PDB file of C-alpha atoms in Angstrom:
ATOM      1  CA  MET A   1     -62.681 217.824-114.424  1.00  0.00           C
ATOM      2  CA  PRO A   2     -63.552 218.685-110.993  1.00  0.00           C
ATOM      3  CA  GLU A   3     -66.206 221.111-112.192  1.00  0.00           C
ATOM      4  CA  TYR A   4     -67.783 218.394-114.146  1.00  0.00           C
ATOM      5  CA  MET A   5     -67.863 215.933-111.163  1.00  0.00           C
ATOM      6  CA  GLU A   6     -69.371 218.571-109.096  1.00  0.00           C
ATOM      7  CA  ARG A   7     -72.182 219.061-111.643  1.00  0.00           C
ATOM      8  CA  ARG A   8     -72.727 215.438-112.077  1.00  0.00           C
ATOM      9  CA  LYS A   9     -73.377 214.999-108.332  1.00  0.00           C
ATOM     10  CA  VAL A  10     -75.946 217.953-108.315  1.00  0.00           C
ATOM     11  CA  ALA A  11     -77.667 216.406-111.412  1.00  0.00           C
ATOM     12  CA  GLY A  12     -78.318 212.955-109.748  1.00  0.00           C
ATOM     13  CA  SER A  13     -77.709 210.627-112.651  1.00  0.00           C
ATOM     14  CA  PHE A  14     -75.975 210.642-115.878  1.00  0.00           C
ATOM     15  CA  LEU A  15     -79.246 210.621-117.857  1.00  0.00           C
ATOM     16  CA  ASP A  16     -80.460 213.505-115.757  1.00  0.00           C
ATOM     17  CA  LEU A  17     -77.458 215.502-116.805  1.00  0.00           C
ATOM     18  CA  CYS A  18     -77.923 214.481-120.444  1.00  0.00           C
ATOM     19  CA  TYR A  19     -81.447 215.601-120.478  1.00  0.00           C
ATOM     20  CA  SER A  20     -81.231 218.901-118.573  1.00  0.00           C
ATOM     21  CA  PRO A  21     -80.427 221.818-120.937  1.00  0.00           C
ATOM     22  CA  ASP A  22     -79.056 223.799-118.057  1.00  0.00           C
ATOM     23  CA  PHE A  23     -76.683 221.106-116.932  1.00  0.00           C
ATOM     24  CA  ALA A  24     -75.723 219.808-120.424  1.00  0.00           C
ATOM     25  CA  THR A  25     -74.992 223.291-121.649  1.00  0.00           C
ATOM     26  CA  GLU A  26     -72.884 224.105-118.674  1.00  0.00           C
ATOM     27  CA  VAL A  27     -70.931 220.777-118.963  1.00  0.00           C
ATOM     28  CA  THR A  28     -70.339 221.257-122.732  1.00  0.00           C
ATOM     29  CA  LEU A  29     -68.965 224.772-122.210  1.00  0.00           C
ATOM     30  CA  GLN A  30     -66.557 223.672-119.309  1.00  0.00           C
ATOM     31  CA  PRO A  31     -63.663 222.444-121.424  1.00  0.00           C
ATOM     32  CA  LEU A  32     -63.865 225.616-123.599  1.00  0.00           C
ATOM     33  CA  LYS A  33     -63.581 227.844-120.452  1.00  0.00           C
ATOM     34  CA  ARG A  34     -60.841 225.832-119.017  1.00  0.00           C
ATOM     35  CA  TYR A  35     -58.769 225.014-122.207  1.00  0.00           C
ATOM     36  CA  HIS A  36     -59.941 227.464-124.945  1.00  0.00           C
ATOM     37  CA  MET A  37     -60.417 224.769-127.494  1.00  0.00           C
ATOM     38  CA  ASP A  38     -61.348 225.323-131.258  1.00  0.00           C
ATOM     39  CA  ALA A  39     -64.601 223.342-130.974  1.00  0.00           C
ATOM     40  CA  ALA A  40     -67.236 222.267-128.409  1.00  0.00           C
ATOM     41  CA  ILE A  41     -68.979 218.841-128.716  1.00  0.00           C
ATOM     42  CA  LEU A  42     -72.530 218.489-127.450  1.00  0.00           C
ATOM     43  CA  PHE A  43     -72.692 216.717-124.011  1.00  0.00           C
ATOM     44  CA  SER A  44     -75.041 213.808-124.393  1.00  0.00           C
ATOM     45  CA  ASP A  45     -74.717 209.964-125.081  1.00  0.00           C
ATOM     46  CA  ILE A  46     -75.241 207.750-128.083  1.00  0.00           C
ATOM     47  CA  LEU A  47     -77.789 205.737-126.146  1.00  0.00           C
ATOM     48  CA  VAL A  48     -80.416 208.546-125.917  1.00  0.00           C
ATOM     49  CA  VAL A  49     -81.540 207.397-129.325  1.00  0.00           C
ATOM     50  CA  PRO A  50     -82.711 203.802-128.264  1.00  0.00           C
ATOM     51  CA  HIS A  51     -84.138 205.373-124.985  1.00  0.00           C
ATOM     52  CA  ALA A  52     -86.101 207.685-127.191  1.00  0.00           C
ATOM     53  CA  LEU A  53     -87.425 204.802-129.317  1.00  0.00           C
ATOM     54  CA  GLY A  54     -88.736 203.346-126.151  1.00  0.00           C
ATOM     55  CA  GLN A  55     -86.020 201.024-124.826  1.00  0.00           C
ATOM     56  CA  HIS A  56     -85.393 201.036-121.245  1.00  0.00           C
ATOM     57  CA  LEU A  57     -81.954 202.514-120.185  1.00  0.00           C
ATOM     58  CA  GLU A  58     -80.132 203.185-116.994  1.00  0.00           C
ATOM     59  CA  PHE A  59     -76.569 203.875-116.161  1.00  0.00           C
ATOM     60  CA  ARG A  60     -75.403 201.857-113.127  1.00  0.00           C
ATOM     61  CA  GLN A  61     -72.526 202.658-110.955  1.00  0.00           C
ATOM     62  CA  GLY A  62     -69.597 200.444-111.924  1.00  0.00           C
ATOM     63  CA  GLU A  63     -71.617 198.807-114.772  1.00  0.00           C
ATOM     64  CA  GLY A  64     -72.263 201.512-117.298  1.00  0.00           C
ATOM     65  CA  PRO A  65     -75.200 201.492-119.543  1.00  0.00           C
ATOM     66  CA  VAL A  66     -77.841 198.709-119.013  1.00  0.00           C
ATOM     67  CA  LEU A  67     -80.690 198.221-121.394  1.00  0.00           C
ATOM     68  CA  THR A  68     -83.576 195.816-121.667  1.00  0.00           C
ATOM     69  CA  PRO A  69     -82.245 193.668-124.656  1.00  0.00           C
ATOM     70  CA  VAL A  70     -84.138 194.104-127.875  1.00  0.00           C
ATOM     71  CA  ASN A  71     -83.378 190.698-129.371  1.00  0.00           C
ATOM     72  CA  THR A  72     -86.683 189.505-131.134  1.00  0.00           C
ATOM     73  CA  GLU A  73     -88.804 190.870-133.820  1.00  0.00           C
ATOM     74  CA  LYS A  74     -91.602 191.423-131.419  1.00  0.00           C
ATOM     75  CA  LYS A  75     -89.365 193.628-129.199  1.00  0.00           C
ATOM     76  CA  ILE A  76     -88.171 195.551-132.304  1.00  0.00           C
ATOM     77  CA  ASP A  77     -91.737 196.163-133.364  1.00  0.00           C
ATOM     78  CA  GLY A  78     -92.378 197.502-129.806  1.00  0.00           C
ATOM     79  CA  LEU A  79     -90.121 200.469-130.509  1.00  0.00           C
ATOM     80  CA  GLY A  80     -91.242 203.443-132.492  1.00  0.00           C
ATOM     81  CA  MET A  81     -90.779 207.097-133.389  1.00  0.00           C
ATOM     82  CA  GLY A  82     -94.055 208.216-131.869  1.00  0.00           C
ATOM     83  CA  LYS A  83     -92.489 209.946-128.942  1.00  0.00           C
ATOM     84  CA  PHE A  84     -88.997 210.199-130.227  1.00  0.00           C
ATOM     85  CA  HIS A  85     -88.620 213.927-130.827  1.00  0.00           C
ATOM     86  CA  ALA A  86     -90.511 214.795-127.763  1.00  0.00           C
ATOM     87  CA  HIS A  87     -88.259 212.704-125.659  1.00  0.00           C
ATOM     88  CA  LEU A  88     -85.027 214.339-127.222  1.00  0.00           C
ATOM     89  CA  ALA A  89     -86.503 217.955-127.057  1.00  0.00           C
ATOM     90  CA  PRO A  90     -84.056 218.704-124.037  1.00  0.00           C
ATOM     91  CA  VAL A  91     -81.135 217.713-126.214  1.00  0.00           C
ATOM     92  CA  TYR A  92     -82.386 219.965-129.066  1.00  0.00           C
ATOM     93  CA  GLU A  93     -82.824 222.850-126.600  1.00  0.00           C
ATOM     94  CA  THR A  94     -79.211 222.209-125.453  1.00  0.00           C
ATOM     95  CA  VAL A  95     -77.878 222.589-128.900  1.00  0.00           C
ATOM     96  CA  LYS A  96     -79.948 225.778-129.390  1.00  0.00           C
ATOM     97  CA  ARG A  97     -78.557 227.233-126.230  1.00  0.00           C
ATOM     98  CA  LEU A  98     -74.966 226.298-127.113  1.00  0.00           C
ATOM     99  CA  HIS A  99     -75.330 227.821-130.516  1.00  0.00           C
ATOM    100  CA  GLN A 100     -76.436 231.108-128.915  1.00  0.00           C
ATOM    101  CA  GLU A 101     -73.603 231.012-126.404  1.00  0.00           C
ATOM    102  CA  ILE A 102     -70.504 229.720-128.199  1.00  0.00           C
ATOM    103  CA  PRO A 103     -68.453 232.372-130.194  1.00  0.00           C
ATOM    104  CA  ASP A 104     -68.503 232.395-133.837  1.00  0.00           C
ATOM    105  CA  THR A 105     -64.909 231.281-133.849  1.00  0.00           C
ATOM    106  CA  THR A 106     -65.656 228.085-132.045  1.00  0.00           C
ATOM    107  CA  ALA A 107     -67.384 225.203-133.962  1.00  0.00           C
ATOM    108  CA  LEU A 108     -70.243 223.322-132.328  1.00  0.00           C
ATOM    109  CA  ILE A 109     -70.206 219.643-133.003  1.00  0.00           C
ATOM    110  CA  GLY A 110     -73.338 217.422-132.691  1.00  0.00           C
ATOM    111  CA  PHE A 111     -73.211 213.747-132.847  1.00  0.00           C
ATOM    112  CA  ALA A 112     -74.805 210.320-132.668  1.00  0.00           C
ATOM    113  CA  GLY A 113     -73.849 206.743-132.659  1.00  0.00           C
ATOM    114  CA  ALA A 114     -73.894 204.911-135.988  1.00  0.00           C
ATOM    115  CA  PRO A 115     -76.476 202.194-136.113  1.00  0.00           C
ATOM    116  CA  TRP A 116     -74.276 199.242-135.863  1.00  0.00           C
ATOM    117  CA  THR A 117     -72.614 200.170-132.595  1.00  0.00           C
ATOM    118  CA  VAL A 118     -76.036 201.402-131.171  1.00  0.00           C
ATOM    119  CA  ALA A 119     -77.513 198.092-132.104  1.00  0.00           C
ATOM    120  CA  THR A 120     -74.878 196.245-130.225  1.00  0.00           C
ATOM    121  CA  TYR A 121     -75.974 197.872-127.006  1.00  0.00           C
ATOM    122  CA  MET A 122     -79.717 197.379-127.871  1.00  0.00           C
ATOM    123  CA  VAL A 123     -79.377 193.665-128.617  1.00  0.00           C
ATOM    124  CA  GLY A 124     -76.878 192.880-126.041  1.00  0.00           C
ATOM    125  CA  GLY A 125     -78.348 194.978-123.358  1.00  0.00           C
ATOM    126  CA  HIS A 126     -74.809 196.381-122.373  1.00  0.00           C
ATOM    127  CA  GLY A 127     -71.432 197.020-123.661  1.00  0.00           C
ATOM    128  CA  SER A 128     -69.558 193.841-124.914  1.00  0.00           C
ATOM    129  CA  PRO A 129     -66.038 193.413-126.162  1.00  0.00           C
ATOM    130  CA  ASP A 130     -66.957 191.003-128.814  1.00  0.00           C
ATOM    131  CA  GLN A 131     -70.675 192.023-129.480  1.00  0.00           C
ATOM    132  CA  ALA A 132     -71.456 188.207-129.717  1.00  0.00           C
ATOM    133  CA  ALA A 133     -75.179 188.488-129.166  1.00  0.00           C
ATOM    134  CA  THR A 134     -75.482 191.184-131.957  1.00  0.00           C
ATOM    135  CA  ARG A 135     -73.269 189.413-134.409  1.00  0.00           C
ATOM    136  CA  LEU A 136     -75.127 186.193-134.010  1.00  0.00           C
ATOM    137  CA  MET A 137     -78.428 187.923-134.457  1.00  0.00           C
ATOM    138  CA  ALA A 138     -77.090 189.541-137.720  1.00  0.00           C
ATOM    139  CA  PHE A 139     -76.009 186.122-139.046  1.00  0.00           C
ATOM    140  CA  GLN A 140     -79.162 184.012-137.913  1.00  0.00           C
ATOM    141  CA  GLN A 141     -81.896 186.601-138.147  1.00  0.00           C
ATOM    142  CA  GLU A 142     -80.618 188.919-140.964  1.00  0.00           C
ATOM    143  CA  ASP A 143     -84.095 190.141-142.010  1.00  0.00           C
ATOM    144  CA  VAL A 144     -85.087 191.039-138.459  1.00  0.00           C
ATOM    145  CA  PHE A 145     -81.758 192.634-137.560  1.00  0.00           C
ATOM    146  CA  GLN A 146     -82.100 194.622-140.828  1.00  0.00           C
ATOM    147  CA  LYS A 147     -85.389 195.925-139.518  1.00  0.00           C
ATOM    148  CA  LEU A 148     -83.588 197.211-136.383  1.00  0.00           C
ATOM    149  CA  ILE A 149     -80.835 198.864-138.490  1.00  0.00           C
ATOM    150  CA  ASP A 150     -83.461 200.557-140.778  1.00  0.00           C
ATOM    151  CA  LEU A 151     -85.262 202.009-137.714  1.00  0.00           C
ATOM    152  CA  LEU A 152     -81.949 203.277-136.500  1.00  0.00           C
ATOM    153  CA  VAL A 153     -81.082 204.847-139.851  1.00  0.00           C
ATOM    154  CA  ARG A 154     -84.328 206.738-139.865  1.00  0.00           C
ATOM    155  CA  ALA A 155     -84.116 207.653-136.016  1.00  0.00           C
ATOM    156  CA  THR A 156     -80.536 208.795-136.305  1.00  0.00           C
ATOM    157  CA  SER A 157     -80.954 210.830-139.524  1.00  0.00           C
ATOM    158  CA  GLU A 158     -83.849 212.681-137.993  1.00  0.00           C
ATOM    159  CA  TYR A 159     -82.023 213.308-134.695  1.00  0.00           C
ATOM    160  CA  LEU A 160     -78.964 214.648-136.548  1.00  0.00           C
ATOM    161  CA  ILE A 161     -80.984 216.862-138.853  1.00  0.00           C
ATOM    162  CA  ARG A 162     -82.832 218.306-135.731  1.00  0.00           C
ATOM    163  CA  GLN A 163     -79.452 219.104-134.110  1.00  0.00           C
ATOM    164  CA  ILE A 164     -78.369 220.812-137.295  1.00  0.00           C
ATOM    165  CA  GLU A 165     -81.621 222.852-137.327  1.00  0.00           C
ATOM    166  CA  GLN A 166     -80.780 224.056-133.705  1.00  0.00           C
ATOM    167  CA  GLY A 167     -77.325 225.170-134.657  1.00  0.00           C
ATOM    168  CA  ALA A 168     -74.906 222.166-134.897  1.00  0.00           C
ATOM    169  CA  GLU A 169     -72.256 223.165-137.489  1.00  0.00           C
ATOM    170  CA  VAL A 170     -70.446 219.705-137.686  1.00  0.00           C
ATOM    171  CA  ILE A 171     -71.773 216.194-137.187  1.00  0.00           C
ATOM    172  CA  GLN A 172     -69.866 213.199-136.029  1.00  0.00           C
ATOM    173  CA  LEU A 173     -71.008 209.536-136.265  1.00  0.00           C
ATOM    174  CA  PHE A 174     -69.316 207.205-133.737  1.00  0.00           C
ATOM    175  CA  ASP A 175     -69.010 203.611-134.661  1.00  0.00           C
ATOM    176  CA  THR A 176     -67.031 202.217-131.915  1.00  0.00           C
ATOM    177  CA  TRP A 177     -67.492 198.493-132.762  1.00  0.00           C
ATOM    178  CA  ALA A 178     -67.121 198.788-136.527  1.00  0.00           C
ATOM    179  CA  GLY A 179     -63.752 197.321-136.602  1.00  0.00           C
ATOM    180  CA  ASN A 180     -64.882 193.898-135.254  1.00  0.00           C
ATOM    181  CA  LEU A 181     -66.993 193.060-138.351  1.00  0.00           C
ATOM    182  CA  PRO A 182     -65.523 191.056-141.211  1.00  0.00           C
ATOM    183  CA  ASP A 183     -65.283 192.662-144.565  1.00  0.00           C
ATOM    184  CA  ASP A 184     -68.750 191.669-146.016  1.00  0.00           C
ATOM    185  CA  GLN A 185     -70.504 192.323-142.780  1.00  0.00           C
ATOM    186  CA  PHE A 186     -68.468 195.653-142.309  1.00  0.00           C
ATOM    187  CA  TYR A 187     -69.962 196.987-145.645  1.00  0.00           C
ATOM    188  CA  LYS A 188     -73.414 195.898-144.886  1.00  0.00           C
ATOM    189  CA  TRP A 189     -73.650 197.115-141.173  1.00  0.00           C
ATOM    190  CA  ALA A 190     -71.036 199.807-140.842  1.00  0.00           C
ATOM    191  CA  VAL A 191     -70.883 201.352-144.287  1.00  0.00           C
ATOM    192  CA  LEU A 192     -74.342 201.236-145.860  1.00  0.00           C
ATOM    193  CA  PRO A 193     -76.281 202.493-142.843  1.00  0.00           C
ATOM    194  CA  VAL A 194     -73.872 205.428-142.431  1.00  0.00           C
ATOM    195  CA  LYS A 195     -74.154 206.073-146.144  1.00  0.00           C
ATOM    196  CA  LYS A 196     -77.884 206.247-145.902  1.00  0.00           C
ATOM    197  CA  ILE A 197     -77.728 208.638-142.919  1.00  0.00           C
ATOM    198  CA  ILE A 198     -75.446 210.891-144.822  1.00  0.00           C
ATOM    199  CA  GLN A 199     -77.571 210.939-147.865  1.00  0.00           C
ATOM    200  CA  ASN A 200     -80.650 211.762-145.767  1.00  0.00           C
ATOM    201  CA  ILE A 201     -78.866 214.666-144.042  1.00  0.00           C
ATOM    202  CA  ARG A 202     -77.498 215.979-147.344  1.00  0.00           C
ATOM    203  CA  THR A 203     -81.009 216.215-148.935  1.00  0.00           C
ATOM    204  CA  GLN A 204     -81.596 219.122-146.404  1.00  0.00           C
ATOM    205  CA  TYR A 205     -78.093 220.195-145.564  1.00  0.00           C
ATOM    206  CA  ALA A 206     -75.704 219.597-148.547  1.00  0.00           C
ATOM    207  CA  ASP A 207     -72.715 221.217-147.136  1.00  0.00           C
ATOM    208  CA  ILE A 208     -72.741 220.246-143.448  1.00  0.00           C
ATOM    209  CA  PRO A 209     -69.356 218.566-142.468  1.00  0.00           C
ATOM    210  CA  ILE A 210     -69.745 215.028-141.305  1.00  0.00           C
ATOM    211  CA  ILE A 211     -67.067 213.188-139.531  1.00  0.00           C
ATOM    212  CA  GLY A 212     -67.129 209.314-139.402  1.00  0.00           C
ATOM    213  CA  PHE A 213     -65.355 207.269-136.899  1.00  0.00           C
ATOM    214  CA  PRO A 214     -65.331 203.543-137.808  1.00  0.00           C
ATOM    215  CA  ARG A 215     -62.997 202.586-134.860  1.00  0.00           C
ATOM    216  CA  GLY A 216     -60.790 199.638-135.828  1.00  0.00           C
ATOM    217  CA  ALA A 217     -61.441 199.890-139.481  1.00  0.00           C
ATOM    218  CA  GLY A 218     -57.651 199.725-140.303  1.00  0.00           C
ATOM    219  CA  CYS A 219     -56.966 199.366-143.998  1.00  0.00           C
ATOM    220  CA  ARG A 220     -60.693 199.631-144.715  1.00  0.00           C
ATOM    221  CA  TYR A 221     -60.745 203.437-143.990  1.00  0.00           C
ATOM    222  CA  PRO A 222     -60.190 204.533-147.559  1.00  0.00           C
ATOM    223  CA  ASP A 223     -63.147 202.356-148.828  1.00  0.00           C
ATOM    224  CA  TYR A 224     -65.219 203.593-145.932  1.00  0.00           C
ATOM    225  CA  ILE A 225     -64.423 207.302-146.862  1.00  0.00           C
ATOM    226  CA  CYS A 226     -65.382 206.900-150.478  1.00  0.00           C
ATOM    227  CA  ASP A 227     -68.429 204.496-149.999  1.00  0.00           C
ATOM    228  CA  THR A 228     -70.071 206.606-147.069  1.00  0.00           C
ATOM    229  CA  GLY A 229     -69.460 210.137-148.405  1.00  0.00           C
ATOM    230  CA  VAL A 230     -67.984 211.340-145.020  1.00  0.00           C
ATOM    231  CA  THR A 231     -66.310 214.733-145.042  1.00  0.00           C
ATOM    232  CA  ALA A 232     -63.538 213.551-142.567  1.00  0.00           C
ATOM    233  CA  VAL A 233     -62.697 210.558-140.437  1.00  0.00           C
ATOM    234  CA  SER A 234     -61.426 210.151-136.871  1.00  0.00           C
ATOM    235  CA  ILE A 235     -58.680 207.609-136.664  1.00  0.00           C
ATOM    236  CA  ASP A 236     -58.006 205.272-133.649  1.00  0.00           C
ATOM    237  CA  THR A 237     -54.769 204.848-131.661  1.00  0.00           C
ATOM    238  CA  THR A 238     -53.764 201.745-133.794  1.00  0.00           C
ATOM    239  CA  MET A 239     -53.379 203.487-137.022  1.00  0.00           C
ATOM    240  CA  PRO A 240     -49.791 204.112-138.259  1.00  0.00           C
ATOM    241  CA  LEU A 241     -49.342 207.764-138.847  1.00  0.00           C
ATOM    242  CA  ASP A 242     -47.220 207.338-142.157  1.00  0.00           C
ATOM    243  CA  TRP A 243     -49.990 205.098-143.565  1.00  0.00           C
ATOM    244  CA  VAL A 244     -52.657 207.580-142.542  1.00  0.00           C
ATOM    245  CA  ARG A 245     -50.763 210.446-144.138  1.00  0.00           C
ATOM    246  CA  ASP A 246     -50.226 208.575-147.468  1.00  0.00           C
ATOM    247  CA  HIS A 247     -53.678 206.668-147.735  1.00  0.00           C
ATOM    248  CA  ILE A 248     -56.260 208.716-145.728  1.00  0.00           C
ATOM    249  CA  GLN A 249     -55.182 212.393-145.744  1.00  0.00           C
ATOM    250  CA  THR A 250     -55.065 212.298-149.650  1.00  0.00           C
ATOM    251  CA  LEU A 251     -58.796 211.652-149.389  1.00  0.00           C
ATOM    252  CA  CYS A 252     -60.141 213.773-146.561  1.00  0.00           C
ATOM    253  CA  PRO A 253     -59.203 215.562-143.419  1.00  0.00           C
ATOM    254  CA  VAL A 254     -58.197 213.256-140.468  1.00  0.00           C
ATOM    255  CA  GLN A 255     -58.964 213.681-136.791  1.00  0.00           C
ATOM    256  CA  GLY A 256     -57.029 211.881-134.049  1.00  0.00           C
ATOM    257  CA  ASN A 257     -55.160 209.969-132.578  1.00  0.00           C
ATOM    258  CA  LEU A 258     -53.431 210.373-129.211  1.00  0.00           C
ATOM    259  CA  ASP A 259     -53.947 207.417-126.875  1.00  0.00           C
ATOM    260  CA  PRO A 260     -56.351 208.399-124.072  1.00  0.00           C
ATOM    261  CA  LEU A 261     -54.154 206.430-121.602  1.00  0.00           C
ATOM    262  CA  LEU A 262     -51.111 208.344-122.639  1.00  0.00           C
ATOM    263  CA  LEU A 263     -52.977 211.472-121.798  1.00  0.00           C
ATOM    264  CA  VAL A 264     -53.619 210.015-118.396  1.00  0.00           C
ATOM    265  CA  SER A 265     -49.968 209.181-117.985  1.00  0.00           C
ATOM    266  CA  GLY A 266     -48.638 212.522-119.116  1.00  0.00           C
ATOM    267  CA  GLY A 267     -45.104 213.498-119.044  1.00  0.00           C
ATOM    268  CA  GLU A 268     -42.322 213.268-121.670  1.00  0.00           C
ATOM    269  CA  LYS A 269     -43.841 210.224-123.540  1.00  0.00           C
ATOM    270  CA  MET A 270     -47.047 212.121-123.924  1.00  0.00           C
ATOM    271  CA  GLU A 271     -45.412 215.170-125.155  1.00  0.00           C
ATOM    272  CA  MET A 272     -43.178 213.195-127.607  1.00  0.00           C
ATOM    273  CA  ARG A 273     -46.250 211.459-129.019  1.00  0.00           C
ATOM    274  CA  VAL A 274     -48.126 214.853-129.419  1.00  0.00           C
ATOM    275  CA  HIS A 275     -45.152 216.250-131.379  1.00  0.00           C
ATOM    276  CA  GLU A 276     -44.875 213.139-133.499  1.00  0.00           C
ATOM    277  CA  ILE A 277     -48.609 213.347-134.505  1.00  0.00           C
ATOM    278  CA  LEU A 278     -48.410 217.072-135.344  1.00  0.00           C
ATOM    279  CA  THR A 279     -45.120 216.520-137.320  1.00  0.00           C
ATOM    280  CA  LYS A 280     -46.536 213.715-139.315  1.00  0.00           C
ATOM    281  CA  LEU A 281     -50.072 214.871-139.964  1.00  0.00           C
ATOM    282  CA  GLY A 282     -49.890 218.505-139.341  1.00  0.00           C
ATOM    283  CA  ASP A 283     -48.969 219.466-143.012  1.00  0.00           C
ATOM    284  CA  GLY A 284     -52.203 217.921-144.224  1.00  0.00           C
ATOM    285  CA  PRO A 285     -55.829 218.496-143.445  1.00  0.00           C
ATOM    286  CA  PHE A 286     -55.849 217.624-139.753  1.00  0.00           C
ATOM    287  CA  ILE A 287     -57.675 217.933-136.516  1.00  0.00           C
ATOM    288  CA  PHE A 288     -55.868 216.954-133.291  1.00  0.00           C
ATOM    289  CA  ASN A 289     -57.859 214.767-131.033  1.00  0.00           C
ATOM    290  CA  LEU A 290     -57.772 211.586-129.034  1.00  0.00           C
ATOM    291  CA  GLY A 291     -57.884 208.102-130.733  1.00  0.00           C
ATOM    292  CA  HIS A 292     -60.818 207.289-128.489  1.00  0.00           C
ATOM    293  CA  GLY A 293     -62.882 208.983-125.623  1.00  0.00           C
ATOM    294  CA  ILE A 294     -61.209 210.601-122.833  1.00  0.00           C
ATOM    295  CA  VAL A 295     -61.155 208.558-119.537  1.00  0.00           C
ATOM    296  CA  PRO A 296     -62.420 209.922-116.224  1.00  0.00           C
ATOM    297  CA  GLN A 297     -59.038 209.743-114.399  1.00  0.00           C
ATOM    298  CA  THR A 298     -57.361 212.026-116.792  1.00  0.00           C
ATOM    299  CA  PRO A 299     -55.379 214.860-115.012  1.00  0.00           C
ATOM    300  CA  PRO A 300     -56.646 218.324-116.265  1.00  0.00           C
ATOM    301  CA  GLU A 301     -53.153 219.584-116.358  1.00  0.00           C
ATOM    302  CA  ASN A 302     -52.152 216.942-118.903  1.00  0.00           C
ATOM    303  CA  VAL A 303     -55.028 218.131-121.144  1.00  0.00           C
ATOM    304  CA  ALA A 304     -53.691 221.704-120.585  1.00  0.00           C
ATOM    305  CA  ARG A 305     -50.244 220.743-121.526  1.00  0.00           C
ATOM    306  CA  VAL A 306     -51.466 219.096-124.837  1.00  0.00           C
ATOM    307  CA  SER A 307     -53.470 222.122-125.708  1.00  0.00           C
ATOM    308  CA  GLU A 308     -50.478 224.238-124.983  1.00  0.00           C
ATOM    309  CA  ILE A 309     -48.211 222.230-127.428  1.00  0.00           C
ATOM    310  CA  ILE A 310     -50.891 222.433-130.130  1.00  0.00           C
ATOM    311  CA  LYS A 311     -51.168 226.121-129.867  1.00  0.00           C
ATOM    312  CA  ASP A 312     -47.407 226.484-129.964  1.00  0.00           C
ATOM    313  CA  TYR A 313     -47.303 224.451-133.034  1.00  0.00           C
ATOM    314  CA  GLN A 314     -49.917 226.454-134.737  1.00  0.00           C
ATOM    315  CA  LYS A 315     -47.857 229.602-134.325  1.00  0.00           C
ATOM    316  CA  LYS A 316     -44.999 228.299-136.316  1.00  0.00           C
TER     317      LYS A 316
END
């Protein structure tokens, strides 16, 4: 959105935007003001967690996030919780402000990255389509990698509990690279850590809704739901709607799954797909959303059109 790009320029850097309660609150509220959506999701990034643990992080123009790789036991031992919450205090303040400003009819969603996906950035030092460095570490140095995952389980649990304390009403865990794991590794690195985080949260907030997003999980979604204890799941763009209706909606609410690039493209094809998603999933527990993150070149008018179609559908 133009208003976001304008604020981004003023902030100076993406991380400055994330760590400024004034800016992050404003940016979180921008879609609500423009589109009157049913929920607001905290403006932040999944990589503020490793940053707060002591890993160097910067966002470079044209490259995205770049971190100093944490790929040895010594480097993992150099991370810690000592300054974790002090570092993330601006994020907690943003959640607090949003809770005060957002109307009661609008849900406030907090979030974090799931340990596996966050670890792929920490070990590899950047995003990777195959996560080769991290997968090799998990195979070759399983005990060392487990130490990193355990740290992320603790850090993520505490981070999300603090968000809830400040007013987040729903929590989402994004596991962007979960689908690339083979079955045994999927259970060990995508399911068990999320299960532990949810257990930790529920010791203090038993009824908080928690949405899991194991992107690319495919036919493993039902087991993921049952094994982790999530309240709901997001589904990616590859999931067949009939299968989702028959095998996932019978277990929990579903969120998804319009292709973000179709939202960029717009027009009749976009509208037909929106109607198809609503028709096939709308009779069950369902939250309309994208199947992955929105892309920068998305025309605001296309988002407005999708919002209009959804609101018309809700009136029927």
